CSV table of C-alpha atoms in Angstrom, one decimal:
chain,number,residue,atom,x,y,z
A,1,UNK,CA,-10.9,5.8,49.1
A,2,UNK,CA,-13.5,7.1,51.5
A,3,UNK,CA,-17.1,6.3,51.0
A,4,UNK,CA,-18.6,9.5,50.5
A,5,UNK,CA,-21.1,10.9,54.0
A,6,UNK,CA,-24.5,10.3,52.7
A,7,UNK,CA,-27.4,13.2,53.6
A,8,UNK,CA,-30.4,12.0,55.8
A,9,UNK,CA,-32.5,12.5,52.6
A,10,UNK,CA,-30.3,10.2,50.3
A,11,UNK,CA,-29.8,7.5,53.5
A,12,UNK,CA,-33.9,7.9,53.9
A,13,UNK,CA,-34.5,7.2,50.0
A,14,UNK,CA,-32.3,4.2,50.3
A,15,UNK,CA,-33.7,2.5,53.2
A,16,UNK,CA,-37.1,3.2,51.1
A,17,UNK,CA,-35.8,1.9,48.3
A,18,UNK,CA,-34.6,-1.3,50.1
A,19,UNK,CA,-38.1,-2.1,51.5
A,20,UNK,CA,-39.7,-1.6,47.9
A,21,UNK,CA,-37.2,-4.3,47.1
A,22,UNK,CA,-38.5,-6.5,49.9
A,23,UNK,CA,-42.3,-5.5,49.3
A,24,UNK,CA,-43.6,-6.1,46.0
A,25,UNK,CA,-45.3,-2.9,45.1
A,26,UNK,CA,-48.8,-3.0,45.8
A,27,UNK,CA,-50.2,-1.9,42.3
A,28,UNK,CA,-48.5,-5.5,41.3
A,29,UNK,CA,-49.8,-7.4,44.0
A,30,UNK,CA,-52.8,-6.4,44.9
A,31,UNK,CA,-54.7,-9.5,44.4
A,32,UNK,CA,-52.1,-11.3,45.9
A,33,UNK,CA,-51.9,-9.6,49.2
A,34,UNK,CA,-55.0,-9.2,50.3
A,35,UNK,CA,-58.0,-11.3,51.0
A,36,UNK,CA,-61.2,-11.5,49.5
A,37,UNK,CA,-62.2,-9.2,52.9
A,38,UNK,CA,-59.8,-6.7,51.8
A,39,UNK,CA,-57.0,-7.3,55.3
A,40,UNK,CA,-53.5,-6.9,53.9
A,41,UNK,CA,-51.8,-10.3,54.2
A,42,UNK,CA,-48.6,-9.8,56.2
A,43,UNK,CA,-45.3,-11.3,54.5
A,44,UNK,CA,-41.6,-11.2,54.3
A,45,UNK,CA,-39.2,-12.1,51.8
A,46,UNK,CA,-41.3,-12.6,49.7
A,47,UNK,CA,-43.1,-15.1,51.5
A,48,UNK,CA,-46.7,-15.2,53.3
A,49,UNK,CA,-45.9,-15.6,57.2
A,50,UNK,CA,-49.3,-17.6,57.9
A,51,UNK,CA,-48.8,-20.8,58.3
A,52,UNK,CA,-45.4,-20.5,56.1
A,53,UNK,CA,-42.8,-23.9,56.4
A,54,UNK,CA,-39.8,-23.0,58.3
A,55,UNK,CA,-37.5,-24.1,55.4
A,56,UNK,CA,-38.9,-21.9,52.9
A,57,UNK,CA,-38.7,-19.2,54.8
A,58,UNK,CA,-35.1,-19.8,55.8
A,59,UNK,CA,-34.4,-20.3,52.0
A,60,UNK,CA,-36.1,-16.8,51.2
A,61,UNK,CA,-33.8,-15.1,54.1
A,62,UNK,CA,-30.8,-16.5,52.6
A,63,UNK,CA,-31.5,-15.4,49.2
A,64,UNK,CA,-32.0,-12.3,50.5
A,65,UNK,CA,-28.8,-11.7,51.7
A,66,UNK,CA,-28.8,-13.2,55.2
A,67,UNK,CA,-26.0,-15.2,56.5
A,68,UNK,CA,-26.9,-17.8,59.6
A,69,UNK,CA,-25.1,-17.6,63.0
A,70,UNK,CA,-23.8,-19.6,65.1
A,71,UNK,CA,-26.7,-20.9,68.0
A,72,UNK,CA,-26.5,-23.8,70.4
A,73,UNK,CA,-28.6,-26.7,69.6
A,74,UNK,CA,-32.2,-26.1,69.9
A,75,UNK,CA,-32.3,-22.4,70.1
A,76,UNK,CA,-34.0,-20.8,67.5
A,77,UNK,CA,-31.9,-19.9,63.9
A,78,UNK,CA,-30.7,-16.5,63.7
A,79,UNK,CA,-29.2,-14.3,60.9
A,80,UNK,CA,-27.4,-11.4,60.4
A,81,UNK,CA,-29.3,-9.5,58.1
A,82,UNK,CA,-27.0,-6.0,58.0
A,83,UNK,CA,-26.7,-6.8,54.3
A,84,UNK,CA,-30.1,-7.9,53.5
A,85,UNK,CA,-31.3,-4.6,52.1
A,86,UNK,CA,-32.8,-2.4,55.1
A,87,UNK,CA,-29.5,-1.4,57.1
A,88,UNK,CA,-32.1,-0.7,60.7
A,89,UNK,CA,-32.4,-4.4,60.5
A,90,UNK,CA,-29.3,-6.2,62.3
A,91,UNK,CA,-30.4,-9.7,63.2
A,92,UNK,CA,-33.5,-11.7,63.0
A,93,UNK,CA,-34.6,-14.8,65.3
A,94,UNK,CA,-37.0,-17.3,63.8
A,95,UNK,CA,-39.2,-18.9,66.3
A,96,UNK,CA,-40.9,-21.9,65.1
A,97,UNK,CA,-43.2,-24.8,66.0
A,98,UNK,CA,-44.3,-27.8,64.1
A,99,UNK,CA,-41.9,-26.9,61.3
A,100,UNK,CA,-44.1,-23.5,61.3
A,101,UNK,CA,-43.2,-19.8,61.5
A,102,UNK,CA,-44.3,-18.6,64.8
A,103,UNK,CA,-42.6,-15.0,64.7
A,104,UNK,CA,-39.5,-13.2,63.0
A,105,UNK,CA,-38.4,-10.9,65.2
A,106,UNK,CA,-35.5,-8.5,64.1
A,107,UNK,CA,-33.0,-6.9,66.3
A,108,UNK,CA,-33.4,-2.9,65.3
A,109,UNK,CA,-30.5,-0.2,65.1
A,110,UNK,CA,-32.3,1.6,68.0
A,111,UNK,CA,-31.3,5.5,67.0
A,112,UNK,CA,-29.7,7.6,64.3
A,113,UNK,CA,-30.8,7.7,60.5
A,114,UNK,CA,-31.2,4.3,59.6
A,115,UNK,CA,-33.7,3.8,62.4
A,116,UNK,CA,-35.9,7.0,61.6
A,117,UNK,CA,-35.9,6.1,57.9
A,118,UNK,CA,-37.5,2.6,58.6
A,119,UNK,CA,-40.1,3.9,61.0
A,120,UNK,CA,-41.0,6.5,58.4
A,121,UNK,CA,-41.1,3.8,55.8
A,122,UNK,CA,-43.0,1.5,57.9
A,123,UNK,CA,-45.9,4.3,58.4
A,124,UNK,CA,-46.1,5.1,54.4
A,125,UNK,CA,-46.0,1.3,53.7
A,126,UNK,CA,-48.4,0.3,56.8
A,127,UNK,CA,-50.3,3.6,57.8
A,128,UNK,CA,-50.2,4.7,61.7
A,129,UNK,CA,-49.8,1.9,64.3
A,130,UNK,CA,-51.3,1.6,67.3
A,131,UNK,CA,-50.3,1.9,70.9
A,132,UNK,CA,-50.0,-1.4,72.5
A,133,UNK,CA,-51.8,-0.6,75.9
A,134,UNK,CA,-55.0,-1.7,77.3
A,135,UNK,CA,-56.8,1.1,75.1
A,136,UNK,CA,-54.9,1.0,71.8
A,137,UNK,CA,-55.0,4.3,70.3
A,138,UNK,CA,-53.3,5.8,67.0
A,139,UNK,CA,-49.8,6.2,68.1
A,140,UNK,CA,-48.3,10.2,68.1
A,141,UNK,CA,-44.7,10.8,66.7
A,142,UNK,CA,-44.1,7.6,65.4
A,143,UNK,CA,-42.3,9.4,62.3
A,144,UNK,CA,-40.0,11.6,64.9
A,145,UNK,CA,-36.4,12.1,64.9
A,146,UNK,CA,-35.6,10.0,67.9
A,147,UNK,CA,-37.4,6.2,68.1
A,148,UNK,CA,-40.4,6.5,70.6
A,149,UNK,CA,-40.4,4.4,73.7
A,150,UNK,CA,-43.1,1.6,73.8
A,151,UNK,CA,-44.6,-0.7,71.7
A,152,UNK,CA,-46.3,0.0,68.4
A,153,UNK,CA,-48.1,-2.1,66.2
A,154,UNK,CA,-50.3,-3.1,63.2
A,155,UNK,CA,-52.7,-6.0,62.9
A,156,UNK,CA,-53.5,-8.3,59.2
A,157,UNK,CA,-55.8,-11.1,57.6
A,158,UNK,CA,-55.7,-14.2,60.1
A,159,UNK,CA,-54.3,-12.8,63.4
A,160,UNK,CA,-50.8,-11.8,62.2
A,161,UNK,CA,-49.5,-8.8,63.8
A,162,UNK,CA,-45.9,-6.5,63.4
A,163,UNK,CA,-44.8,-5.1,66.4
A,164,UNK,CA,-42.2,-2.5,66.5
A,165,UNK,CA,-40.8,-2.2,70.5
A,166,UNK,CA,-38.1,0.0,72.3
A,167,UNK,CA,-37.8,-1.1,75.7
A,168,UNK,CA,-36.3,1.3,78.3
A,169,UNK,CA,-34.0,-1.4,78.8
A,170,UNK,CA,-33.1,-3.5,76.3
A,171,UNK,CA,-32.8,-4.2,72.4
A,172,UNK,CA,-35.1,-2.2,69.9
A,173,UNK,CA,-37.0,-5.0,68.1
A,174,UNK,CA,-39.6,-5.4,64.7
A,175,UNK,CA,-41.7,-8.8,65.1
A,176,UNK,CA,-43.9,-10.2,62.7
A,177,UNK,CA,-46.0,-13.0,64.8
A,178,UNK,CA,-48.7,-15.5,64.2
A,179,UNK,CA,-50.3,-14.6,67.7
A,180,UNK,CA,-52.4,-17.8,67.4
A,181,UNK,CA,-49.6,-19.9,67.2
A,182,UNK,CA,-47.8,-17.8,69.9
A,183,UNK,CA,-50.5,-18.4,72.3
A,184,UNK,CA,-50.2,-22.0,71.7
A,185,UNK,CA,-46.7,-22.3,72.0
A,186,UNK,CA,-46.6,-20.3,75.3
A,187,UNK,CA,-49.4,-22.3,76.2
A,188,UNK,CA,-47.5,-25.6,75.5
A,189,UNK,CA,-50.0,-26.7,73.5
A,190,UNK,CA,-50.3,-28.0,69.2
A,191,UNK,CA,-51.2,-24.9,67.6
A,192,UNK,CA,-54.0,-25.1,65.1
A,193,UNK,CA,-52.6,-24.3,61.8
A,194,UNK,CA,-55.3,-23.0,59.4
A,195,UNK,CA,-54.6,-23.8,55.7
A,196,UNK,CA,-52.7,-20.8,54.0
A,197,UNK,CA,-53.0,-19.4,51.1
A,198,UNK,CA,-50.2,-19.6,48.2
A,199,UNK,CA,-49.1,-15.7,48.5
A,200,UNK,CA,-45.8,-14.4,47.5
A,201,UNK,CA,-45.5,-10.5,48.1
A,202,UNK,CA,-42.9,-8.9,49.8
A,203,UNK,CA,-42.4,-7.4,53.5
């Protein structure tokens, strides 16, 4: 039997929905997302992304409904993650160094309803990001129908940034990166962990 054509509305409350599965609702964890200086702590999974061990974050995207591809030895792991509770999100690469998370970066249905419900839920969860550009400004019709070209993002407690991009050529992508860890492993250098702290909340 035919699934039934869902309305924009219903397909926008579910992708909602999904990320208010992945995020712990605020009024819960308020303590536990945010430092004492008030920056939201980013996470995903239900786990803290500073300074968070590879393997427990790979545990926490399996549990979650992701299911590991196939990659040659020594790339980075990658999941499909079309049935881990935000349809947008297709497949996420986990960059790592010294059995740290360095970025998640998903692969991001680039257009139609799925896309404009997670931008929408991104700004009611997040606020209004910025325009990556050499002077950042509040970004204009981030919330449209069609997925703005460029890069957009929003920064949290000890340098963690999520960075939603739509090349003119290329894949539509949402990263959540350590940029301290990224500068050090472009850099080819150790990067300076700083202790974390023991935070569970959601994307």
């Amino acid at each position: 039997m035919p699934r039934p054509i869902e309305s924009y509305a219903v397909r926008r409350r579910r992708v909602v929905a999904a990320l208010a599965v992945l995020a712990v609702p605020r009024a819960v964890c308020a303590q536990a997302s945010r430092r004492d200086d008030g920056q939201e702590v980013l996470s995903l999974y239900g786990v803290a992304l500073k300074d968070a061990p590879l393997d427990v974050f790979v545990a926490a995207v399996r549990a979650a409904g992701g299911v590991a591809l196939g990659v040659p030895a020594g790339e980075p792991p990658q999941f499909d993650t079309r049935q881990a509770g935000v349809p947008a999100l297709e497949r996420l690469t986990v960059i790592a160094h010294e059995g740290k998370v360095v970025t998640a970066r998903f692969t991001v249905k680039g257009y139609g309803q799925d896309n404009e419900a997670l931008r929408r839920a991104l700004l009611a969860k997040y606020g209004v990001p910025l325009v990556v550009s050499a002077r950042p400004l509040p970004a204009q019709g981030f919330d449209g129908r069609v997925s703005p070209r460029g890069a957009y993002f929003w920064t949290f407690a000890d340098g963690m940034r999520l960075v939603y991009e739509h090349p003119r050529v290329g894949d539509v992508t949402l990263s959540y990166t350590d940029e301290a860890k990224a500068r050090a492993l472009a850099a080819g250098a150790p990067s300076r962990a700083r202790p974390g702290g023991d935070l569970g909340d959601r994307l």
